Short mmCIF file of C-alpha atoms in Angstrom, two decimals:
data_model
loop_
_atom_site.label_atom_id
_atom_site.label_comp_id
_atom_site.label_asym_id
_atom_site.label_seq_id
_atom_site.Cartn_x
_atom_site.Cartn_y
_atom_site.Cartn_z
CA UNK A 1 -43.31 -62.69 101.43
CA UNK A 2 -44.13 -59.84 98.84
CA UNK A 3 -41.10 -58.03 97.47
CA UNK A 4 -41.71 -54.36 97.24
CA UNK A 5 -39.06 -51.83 95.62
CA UNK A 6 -39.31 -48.36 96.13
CA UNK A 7 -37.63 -45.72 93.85
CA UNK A 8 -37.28 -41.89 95.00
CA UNK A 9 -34.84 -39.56 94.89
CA UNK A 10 -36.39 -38.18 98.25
CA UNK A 11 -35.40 -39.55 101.22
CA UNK A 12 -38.49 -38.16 103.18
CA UNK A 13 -40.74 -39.71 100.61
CA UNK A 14 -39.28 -43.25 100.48
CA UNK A 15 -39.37 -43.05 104.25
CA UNK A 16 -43.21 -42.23 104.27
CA UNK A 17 -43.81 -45.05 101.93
CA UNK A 18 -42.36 -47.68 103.83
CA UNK A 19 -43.47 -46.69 107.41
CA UNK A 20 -47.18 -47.57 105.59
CA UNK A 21 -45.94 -50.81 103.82
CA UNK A 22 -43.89 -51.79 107.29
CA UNK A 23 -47.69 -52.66 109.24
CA UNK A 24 -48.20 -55.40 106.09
CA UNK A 25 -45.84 -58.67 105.95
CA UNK A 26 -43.35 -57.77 102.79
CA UNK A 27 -39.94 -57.81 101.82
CA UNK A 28 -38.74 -53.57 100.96
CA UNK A 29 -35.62 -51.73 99.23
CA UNK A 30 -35.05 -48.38 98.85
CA UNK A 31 -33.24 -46.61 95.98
CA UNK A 32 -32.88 -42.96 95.01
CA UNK A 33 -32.37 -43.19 91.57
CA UNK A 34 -33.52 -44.99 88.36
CA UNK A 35 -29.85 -45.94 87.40
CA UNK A 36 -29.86 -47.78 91.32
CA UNK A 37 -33.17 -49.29 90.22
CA UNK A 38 -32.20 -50.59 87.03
CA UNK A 39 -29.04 -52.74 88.85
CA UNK A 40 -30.86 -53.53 92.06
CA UNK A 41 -33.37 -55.79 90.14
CA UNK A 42 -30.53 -57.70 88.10
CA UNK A 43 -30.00 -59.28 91.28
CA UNK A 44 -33.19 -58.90 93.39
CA UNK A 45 -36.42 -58.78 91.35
CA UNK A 46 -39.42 -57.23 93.45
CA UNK A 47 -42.62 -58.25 93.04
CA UNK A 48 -44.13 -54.59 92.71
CA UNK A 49 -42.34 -51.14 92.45
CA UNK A 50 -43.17 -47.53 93.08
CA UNK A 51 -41.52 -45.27 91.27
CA UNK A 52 -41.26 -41.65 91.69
CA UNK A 53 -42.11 -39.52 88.34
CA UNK A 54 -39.86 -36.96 89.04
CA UNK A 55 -35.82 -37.59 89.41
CA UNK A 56 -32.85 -36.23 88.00
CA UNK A 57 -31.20 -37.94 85.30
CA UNK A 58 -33.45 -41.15 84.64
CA UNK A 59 -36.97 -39.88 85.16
CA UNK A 60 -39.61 -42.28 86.77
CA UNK A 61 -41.57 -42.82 83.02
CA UNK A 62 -38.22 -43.21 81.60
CA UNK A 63 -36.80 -45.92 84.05
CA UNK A 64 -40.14 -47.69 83.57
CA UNK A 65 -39.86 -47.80 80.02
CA UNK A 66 -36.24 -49.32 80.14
CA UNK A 67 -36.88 -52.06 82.42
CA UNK A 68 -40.14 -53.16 80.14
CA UNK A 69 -38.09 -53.37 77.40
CA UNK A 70 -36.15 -56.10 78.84
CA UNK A 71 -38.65 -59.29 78.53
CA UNK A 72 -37.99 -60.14 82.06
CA UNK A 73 -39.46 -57.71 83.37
CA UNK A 74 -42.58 -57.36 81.15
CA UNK A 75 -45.07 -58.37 83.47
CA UNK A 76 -43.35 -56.70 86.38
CA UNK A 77 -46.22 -54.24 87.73
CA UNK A 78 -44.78 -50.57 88.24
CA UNK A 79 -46.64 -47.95 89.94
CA UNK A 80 -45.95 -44.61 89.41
CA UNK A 81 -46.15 -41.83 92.22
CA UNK A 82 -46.35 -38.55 90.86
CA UNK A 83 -47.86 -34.80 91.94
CA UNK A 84 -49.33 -34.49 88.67
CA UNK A 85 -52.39 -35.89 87.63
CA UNK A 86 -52.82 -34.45 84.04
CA UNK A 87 -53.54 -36.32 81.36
CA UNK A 88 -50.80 -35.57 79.49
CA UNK A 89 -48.50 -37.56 82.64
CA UNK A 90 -50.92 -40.19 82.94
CA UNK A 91 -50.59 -41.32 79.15
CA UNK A 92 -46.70 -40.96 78.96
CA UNK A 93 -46.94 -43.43 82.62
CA UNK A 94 -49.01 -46.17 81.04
CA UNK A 95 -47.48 -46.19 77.91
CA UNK A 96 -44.47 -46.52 79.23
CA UNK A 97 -45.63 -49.83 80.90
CA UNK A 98 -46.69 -48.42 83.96
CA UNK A 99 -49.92 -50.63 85.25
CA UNK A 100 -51.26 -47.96 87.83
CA UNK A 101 -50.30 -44.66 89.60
CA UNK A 102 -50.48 -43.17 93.48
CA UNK A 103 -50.61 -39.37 93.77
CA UNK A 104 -48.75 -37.50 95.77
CA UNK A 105 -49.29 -36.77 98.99
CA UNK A 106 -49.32 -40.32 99.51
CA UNK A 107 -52.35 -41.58 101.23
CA UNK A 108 -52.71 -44.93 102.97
CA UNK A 109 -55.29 -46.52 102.24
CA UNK A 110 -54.55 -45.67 98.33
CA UNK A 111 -51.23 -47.07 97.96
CA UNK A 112 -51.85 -50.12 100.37
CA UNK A 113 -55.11 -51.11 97.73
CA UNK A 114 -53.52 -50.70 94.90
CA UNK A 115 -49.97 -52.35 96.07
CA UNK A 116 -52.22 -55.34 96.97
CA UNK A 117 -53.99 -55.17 93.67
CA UNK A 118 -50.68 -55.31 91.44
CA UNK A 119 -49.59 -57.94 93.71
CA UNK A 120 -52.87 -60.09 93.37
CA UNK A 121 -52.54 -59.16 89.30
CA UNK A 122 -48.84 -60.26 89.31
CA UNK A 123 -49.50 -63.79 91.75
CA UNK A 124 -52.48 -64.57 89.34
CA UNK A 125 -50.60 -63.93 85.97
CA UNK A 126 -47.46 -65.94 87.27
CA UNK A 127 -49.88 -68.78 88.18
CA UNK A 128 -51.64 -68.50 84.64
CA UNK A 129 -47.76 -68.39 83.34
CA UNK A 130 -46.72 -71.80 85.51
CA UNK A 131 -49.97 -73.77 84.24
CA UNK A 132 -49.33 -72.86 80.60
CA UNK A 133 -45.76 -74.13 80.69
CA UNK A 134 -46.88 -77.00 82.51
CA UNK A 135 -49.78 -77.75 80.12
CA UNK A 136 -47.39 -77.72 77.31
CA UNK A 137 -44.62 -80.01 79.07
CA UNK A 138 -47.52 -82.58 79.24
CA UNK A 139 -48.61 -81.56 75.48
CA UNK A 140 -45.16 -82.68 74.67
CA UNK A 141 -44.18 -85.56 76.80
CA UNK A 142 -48.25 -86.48 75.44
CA UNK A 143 -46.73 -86.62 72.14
CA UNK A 144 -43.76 -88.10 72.78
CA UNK A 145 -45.06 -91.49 74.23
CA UNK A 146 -47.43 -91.19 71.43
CA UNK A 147 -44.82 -91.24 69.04
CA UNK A 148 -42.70 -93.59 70.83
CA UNK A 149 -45.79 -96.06 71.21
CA UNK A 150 -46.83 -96.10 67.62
CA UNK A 151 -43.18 -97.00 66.34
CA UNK A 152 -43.35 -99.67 69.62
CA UNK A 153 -46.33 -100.89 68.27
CA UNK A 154 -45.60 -100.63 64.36
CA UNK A 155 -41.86 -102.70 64.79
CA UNK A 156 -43.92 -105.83 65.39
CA UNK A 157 -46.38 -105.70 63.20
CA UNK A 158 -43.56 -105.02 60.35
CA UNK A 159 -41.50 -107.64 61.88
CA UNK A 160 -44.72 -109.87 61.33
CA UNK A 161 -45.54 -109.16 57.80
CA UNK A 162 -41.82 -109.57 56.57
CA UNK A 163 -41.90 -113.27 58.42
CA UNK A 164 -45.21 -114.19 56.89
CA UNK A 165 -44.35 -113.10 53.26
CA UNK A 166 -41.26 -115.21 53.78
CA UNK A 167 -43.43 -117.88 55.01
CA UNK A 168 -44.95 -117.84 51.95
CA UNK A 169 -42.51 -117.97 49.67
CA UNK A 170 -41.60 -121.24 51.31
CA UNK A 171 -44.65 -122.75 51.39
CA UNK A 172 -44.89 -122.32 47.94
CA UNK A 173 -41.46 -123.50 47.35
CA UNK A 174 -41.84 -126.41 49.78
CA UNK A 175 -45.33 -127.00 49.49
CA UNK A 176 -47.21 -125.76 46.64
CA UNK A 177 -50.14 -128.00 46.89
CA UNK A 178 -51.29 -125.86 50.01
CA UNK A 179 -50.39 -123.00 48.77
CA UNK A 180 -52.82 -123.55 45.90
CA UNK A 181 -55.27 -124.85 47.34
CA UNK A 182 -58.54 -123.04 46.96
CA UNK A 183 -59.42 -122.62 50.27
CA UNK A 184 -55.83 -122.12 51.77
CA UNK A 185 -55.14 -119.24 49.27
CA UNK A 186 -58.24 -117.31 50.35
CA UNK A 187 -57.15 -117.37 53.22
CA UNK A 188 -53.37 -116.72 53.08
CA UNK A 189 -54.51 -113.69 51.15
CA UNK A 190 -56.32 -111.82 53.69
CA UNK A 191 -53.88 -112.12 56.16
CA UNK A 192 -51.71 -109.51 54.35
CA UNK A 193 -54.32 -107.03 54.12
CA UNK A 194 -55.56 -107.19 58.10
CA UNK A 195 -51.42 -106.34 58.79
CA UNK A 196 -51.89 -103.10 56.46
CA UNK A 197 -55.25 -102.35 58.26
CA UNK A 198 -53.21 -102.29 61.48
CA UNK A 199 -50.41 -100.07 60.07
CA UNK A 200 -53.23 -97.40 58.46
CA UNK A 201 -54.96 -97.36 61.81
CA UNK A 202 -51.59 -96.72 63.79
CA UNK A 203 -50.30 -94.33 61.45
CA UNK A 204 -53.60 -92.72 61.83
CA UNK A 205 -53.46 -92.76 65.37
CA UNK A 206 -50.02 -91.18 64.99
CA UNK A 207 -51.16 -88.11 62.60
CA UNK A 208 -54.03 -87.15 65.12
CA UNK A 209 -51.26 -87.25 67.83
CA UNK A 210 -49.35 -84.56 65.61
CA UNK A 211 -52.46 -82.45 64.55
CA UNK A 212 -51.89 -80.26 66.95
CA UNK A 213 -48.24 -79.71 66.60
CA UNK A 214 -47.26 -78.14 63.49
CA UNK A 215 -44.35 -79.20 61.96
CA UNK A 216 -43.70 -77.67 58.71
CA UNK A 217 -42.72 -73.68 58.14
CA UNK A 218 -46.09 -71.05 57.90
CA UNK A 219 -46.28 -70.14 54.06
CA UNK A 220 -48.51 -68.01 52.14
CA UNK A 221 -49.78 -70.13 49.31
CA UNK A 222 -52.80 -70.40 46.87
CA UNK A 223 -54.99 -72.18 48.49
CA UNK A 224 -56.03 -73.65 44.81
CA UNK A 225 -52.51 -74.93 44.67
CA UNK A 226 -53.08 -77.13 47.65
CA UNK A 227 -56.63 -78.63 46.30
CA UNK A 228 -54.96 -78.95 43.04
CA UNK A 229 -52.03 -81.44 44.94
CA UNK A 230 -54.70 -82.97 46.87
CA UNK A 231 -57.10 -83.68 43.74
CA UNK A 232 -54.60 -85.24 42.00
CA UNK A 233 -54.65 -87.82 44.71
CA UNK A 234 -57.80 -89.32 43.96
CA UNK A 235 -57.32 -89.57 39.63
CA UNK A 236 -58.25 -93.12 40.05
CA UNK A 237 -61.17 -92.73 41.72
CA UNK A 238 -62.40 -89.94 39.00
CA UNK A 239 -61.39 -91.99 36.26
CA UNK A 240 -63.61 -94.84 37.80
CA UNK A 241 -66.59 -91.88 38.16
CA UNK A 242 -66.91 -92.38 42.01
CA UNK A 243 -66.24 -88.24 42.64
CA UNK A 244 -66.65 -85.33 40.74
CA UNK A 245 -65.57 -82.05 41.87
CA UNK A 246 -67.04 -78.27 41.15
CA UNK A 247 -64.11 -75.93 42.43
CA UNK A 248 -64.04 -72.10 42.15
CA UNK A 249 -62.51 -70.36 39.64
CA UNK A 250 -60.41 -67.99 42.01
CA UNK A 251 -58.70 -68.97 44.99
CA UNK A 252 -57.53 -66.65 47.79
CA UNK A 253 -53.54 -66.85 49.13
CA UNK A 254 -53.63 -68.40 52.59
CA UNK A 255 -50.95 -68.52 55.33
CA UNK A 256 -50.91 -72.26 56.49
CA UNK A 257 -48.76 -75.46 57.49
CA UNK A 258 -49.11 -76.48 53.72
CA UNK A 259 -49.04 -79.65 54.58
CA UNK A 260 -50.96 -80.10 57.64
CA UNK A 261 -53.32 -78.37 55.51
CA UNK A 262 -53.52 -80.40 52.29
CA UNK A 263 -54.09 -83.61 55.33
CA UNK A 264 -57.43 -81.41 56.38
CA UNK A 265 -58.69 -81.45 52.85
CA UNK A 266 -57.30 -85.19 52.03
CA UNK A 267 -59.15 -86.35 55.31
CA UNK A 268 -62.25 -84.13 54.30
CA UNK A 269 -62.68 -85.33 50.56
CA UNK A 270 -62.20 -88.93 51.50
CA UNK A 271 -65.18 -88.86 54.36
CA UNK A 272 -67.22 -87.37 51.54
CA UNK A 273 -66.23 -90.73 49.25
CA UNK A 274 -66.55 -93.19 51.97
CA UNK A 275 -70.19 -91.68 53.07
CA UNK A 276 -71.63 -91.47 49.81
CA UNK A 277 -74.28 -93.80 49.94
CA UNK A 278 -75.73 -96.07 47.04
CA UNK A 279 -74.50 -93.04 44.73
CA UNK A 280 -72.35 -94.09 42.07
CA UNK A 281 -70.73 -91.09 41.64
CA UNK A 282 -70.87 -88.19 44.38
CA UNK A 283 -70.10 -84.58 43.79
CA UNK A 284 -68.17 -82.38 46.23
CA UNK A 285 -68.55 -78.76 45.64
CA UNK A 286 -65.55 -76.22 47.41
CA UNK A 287 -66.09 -72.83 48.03
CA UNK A 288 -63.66 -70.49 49.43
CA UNK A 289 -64.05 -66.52 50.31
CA UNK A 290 -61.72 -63.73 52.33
CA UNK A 291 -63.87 -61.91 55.16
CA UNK A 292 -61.74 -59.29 56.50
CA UNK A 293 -58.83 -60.88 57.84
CA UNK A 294 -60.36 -64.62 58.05
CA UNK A 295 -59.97 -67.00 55.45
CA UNK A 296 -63.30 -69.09 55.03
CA UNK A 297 -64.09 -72.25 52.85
CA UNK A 298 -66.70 -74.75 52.50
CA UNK A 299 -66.75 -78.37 51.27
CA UNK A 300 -70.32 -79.78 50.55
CA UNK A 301 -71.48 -83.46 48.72
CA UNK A 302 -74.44 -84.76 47.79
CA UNK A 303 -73.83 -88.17 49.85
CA UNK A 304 -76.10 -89.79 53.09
CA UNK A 305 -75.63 -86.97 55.57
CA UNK A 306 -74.88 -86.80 58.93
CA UNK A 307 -77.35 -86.94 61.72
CA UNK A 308 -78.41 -83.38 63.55
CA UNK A 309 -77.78 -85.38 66.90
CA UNK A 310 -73.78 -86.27 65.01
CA UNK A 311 -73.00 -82.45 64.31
CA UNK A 312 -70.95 -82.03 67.43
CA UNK A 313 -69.32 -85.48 68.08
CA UNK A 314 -68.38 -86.03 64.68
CA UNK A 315 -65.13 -84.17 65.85
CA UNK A 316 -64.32 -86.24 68.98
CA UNK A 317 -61.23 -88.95 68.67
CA UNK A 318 -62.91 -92.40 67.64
CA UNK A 319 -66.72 -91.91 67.02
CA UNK A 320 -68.48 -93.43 64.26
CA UNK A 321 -71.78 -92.96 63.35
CA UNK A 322 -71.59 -95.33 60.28
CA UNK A 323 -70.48 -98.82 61.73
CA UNK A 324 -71.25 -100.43 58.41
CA UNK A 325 -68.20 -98.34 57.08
CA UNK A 326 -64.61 -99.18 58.26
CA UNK A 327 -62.38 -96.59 59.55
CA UNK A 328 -60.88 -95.56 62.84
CA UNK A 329 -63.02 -92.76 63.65
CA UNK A 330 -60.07 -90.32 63.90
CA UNK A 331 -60.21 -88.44 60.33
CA UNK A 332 -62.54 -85.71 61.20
CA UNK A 333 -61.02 -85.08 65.23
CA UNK A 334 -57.75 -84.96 63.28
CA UNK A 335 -59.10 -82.06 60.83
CA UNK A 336 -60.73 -80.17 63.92
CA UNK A 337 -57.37 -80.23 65.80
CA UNK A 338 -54.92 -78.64 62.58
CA UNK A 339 -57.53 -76.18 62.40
CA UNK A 340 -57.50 -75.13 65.90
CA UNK A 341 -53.82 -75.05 65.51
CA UNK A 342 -54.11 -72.52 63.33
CA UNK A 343 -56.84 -70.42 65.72
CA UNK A 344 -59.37 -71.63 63.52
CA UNK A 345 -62.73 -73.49 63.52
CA UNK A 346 -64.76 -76.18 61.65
CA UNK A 347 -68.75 -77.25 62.18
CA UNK A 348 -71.17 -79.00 60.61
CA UNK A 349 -73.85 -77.05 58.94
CA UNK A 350 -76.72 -78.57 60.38
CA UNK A 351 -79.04 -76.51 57.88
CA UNK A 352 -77.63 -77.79 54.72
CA UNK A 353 -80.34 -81.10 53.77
CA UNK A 354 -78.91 -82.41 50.50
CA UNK A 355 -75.73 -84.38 52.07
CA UNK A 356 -73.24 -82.75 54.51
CA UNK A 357 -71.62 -79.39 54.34
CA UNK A 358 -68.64 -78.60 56.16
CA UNK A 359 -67.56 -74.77 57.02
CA UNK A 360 -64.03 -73.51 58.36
CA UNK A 361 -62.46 -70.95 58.89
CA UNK A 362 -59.14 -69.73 60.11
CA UNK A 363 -57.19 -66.00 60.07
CA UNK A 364 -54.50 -65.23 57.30
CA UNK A 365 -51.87 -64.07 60.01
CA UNK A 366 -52.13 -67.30 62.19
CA UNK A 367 -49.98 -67.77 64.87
CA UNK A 368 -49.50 -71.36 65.53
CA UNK A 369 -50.64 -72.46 69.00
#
């Protein structure tokens, strides 16, 4: 049943009011003063009020504006009923917080529609409210199990490496003649290297389950000073002339998770290696510009490509459009999901011919989702 108060320092007019609202199933209270108003709903929080503009010591506007400045009552629609319809009125009522107003002399079919309106408004935001909270208990109980079920799953396969490298020790200690034999230590020595496949692919798994979930502090930082970190990452692989980079000579101040941030460029530079064809060498080129309040950057190589058809699905959890290339297929779903923690975007430019080009975007004043 809908809770309706009504606020008037007129008995005659809260009497009017509720003979019309008494024909429609609802819940009423009358008050005759703001004051009243402001402790009745400490204990019993309507659903919709009316308000009258005009009472003596707390006005109608001004009772309005004190309950909306308790977060509470926020989304609590108030209706104003007032004899004046000037504009002057109407602005000081809706800034206030007010969501609508009845004049007076109240007419039925008016204040039953647009009672019924706030109500539907209120119902539908309160429903919006419940999903949201219970979309991010299951974000978070999502990630929890996540978390829980990589360490589940990376305890044994840590438990197994430690037992095999002590295997080895006594084998060669016990038996060196198959430890070094040919065949035997080929063998022996790949079986290291699948367990660290297995702990990069659940670690993996593990940072796309925490994309979304930011977990460091928002700074504003150059954004050159988090390619510069990430850069230095690869040395080896410049010094062996697999990548060259071309980077800007200016670099715009960003507000970012730094390091969820330096992961999206880290994942983004090490596609562009892995894809880069019979090159020897492949060059990634990083631009970077400030449009109004959006910070924009693009990261472009002259490698293989990526299919038209790929543009989209590139971003989705596990697909691979190279299976001659290991990987888990999570790197670029991972990128997509930081960015869209911070409200921003990324795409495929599906123009650019000589390689792949990647474009992003994201606002300076974020506000992590």
């Amino acid at each position: 049943m809908d809770k309706i108060l009504i606020v008037d320092d007129q008995e005659n007019n809260r009497l009017v009011i509720e003979d019309i609202l008494r024909k429609q199933p609802s819940s009423i209270r009358s008050v005759c003063s703001g004051k009243e108003a402001l402790e009745t709903v400490k204990e019993w929080v309507p659903d919709v009020m009316l308000i009258d503009h005009m009472m003596p010591e707390l006005s109608g506007i001004e009772t309005t504006r004190l309950l909306k400045e308790q977060p509470r009552f926020a989304h609590l629609p108030i209706l104003i009923v007032t004899a004046k319809n000037d504009r002057q009125t109407l602005r000081e009522a809706f800034d206030a917080g007010a969501v609508d107003y009845i004049l007076k002399p109240v007419e039925k079919t008016t204040l039953l529609a647009r009672i019924n309106s706030a109500i539907r408004t209120k119902k539908a935001f309160d429903q919006v409210q419940k999903l949201s909270q219970n979309l991010l208990q299951q974000k978070q109980e999502l990630l929890d199990f996540t978390h829980m079920v990589s360490h589940d799953l990376k305890s044994p396969v840590v438990g197994a490496a430690s037992l095999f490298n002590l295997f080895l020790y006594r084998l060669q200690e016990d038996y060196p003649e198959i430890r070094n034999d040919p065949g035997m230590h080929e063998l022996l020595d790949r079986i290291p290297g699948s367990f660290n496949k297995m702990l990069t692919f659940i670690d993996t798994l593990l940072n796309y389950a925490m994309a979304g979930k930011i977990i460091g502090d928002m700074q504003t930082v150059s954004l050159g000073k988090i390619l510069q970190t990430v850069i230095e990452q690869f040395e080896q692989e410049q010094q062996q002339g697999i990548v060259k980079f071309r980077l800007p000579s200016k670099w715009p101040k960003v507000q970012c998770d730094v390091l969820k941030m330096s992961q999206v460029w880290q994942n983004l530079i090490s596609n562009s290696i892995k894809y880069r064809g019979k090159l020897n060498q492949v060059e990634i080129k990083i631009g970077t510009r400030v449009s109004g309040n959006w910070c924009e950057c693009w990261i472009e190589d002259n490698g293989n490509g990526i299919p038209t058809s790929g543009g989209e699905k590139i971003f989705k959890p596990f697909i691979r459009l190279d299976d001659s290339k290991q990987g888990s297929g999570i790197g670029l779903a991972t990128v997509a999901r930081i960015l869209e923690a911070h409200n921003g975007i990324i795409r495929l430019d599906p123009r650019y011919q000589n390689g792949a080009r990647f474009y992003m975007r994201w606002p300076h004043n974020s506000i992590i989702k």
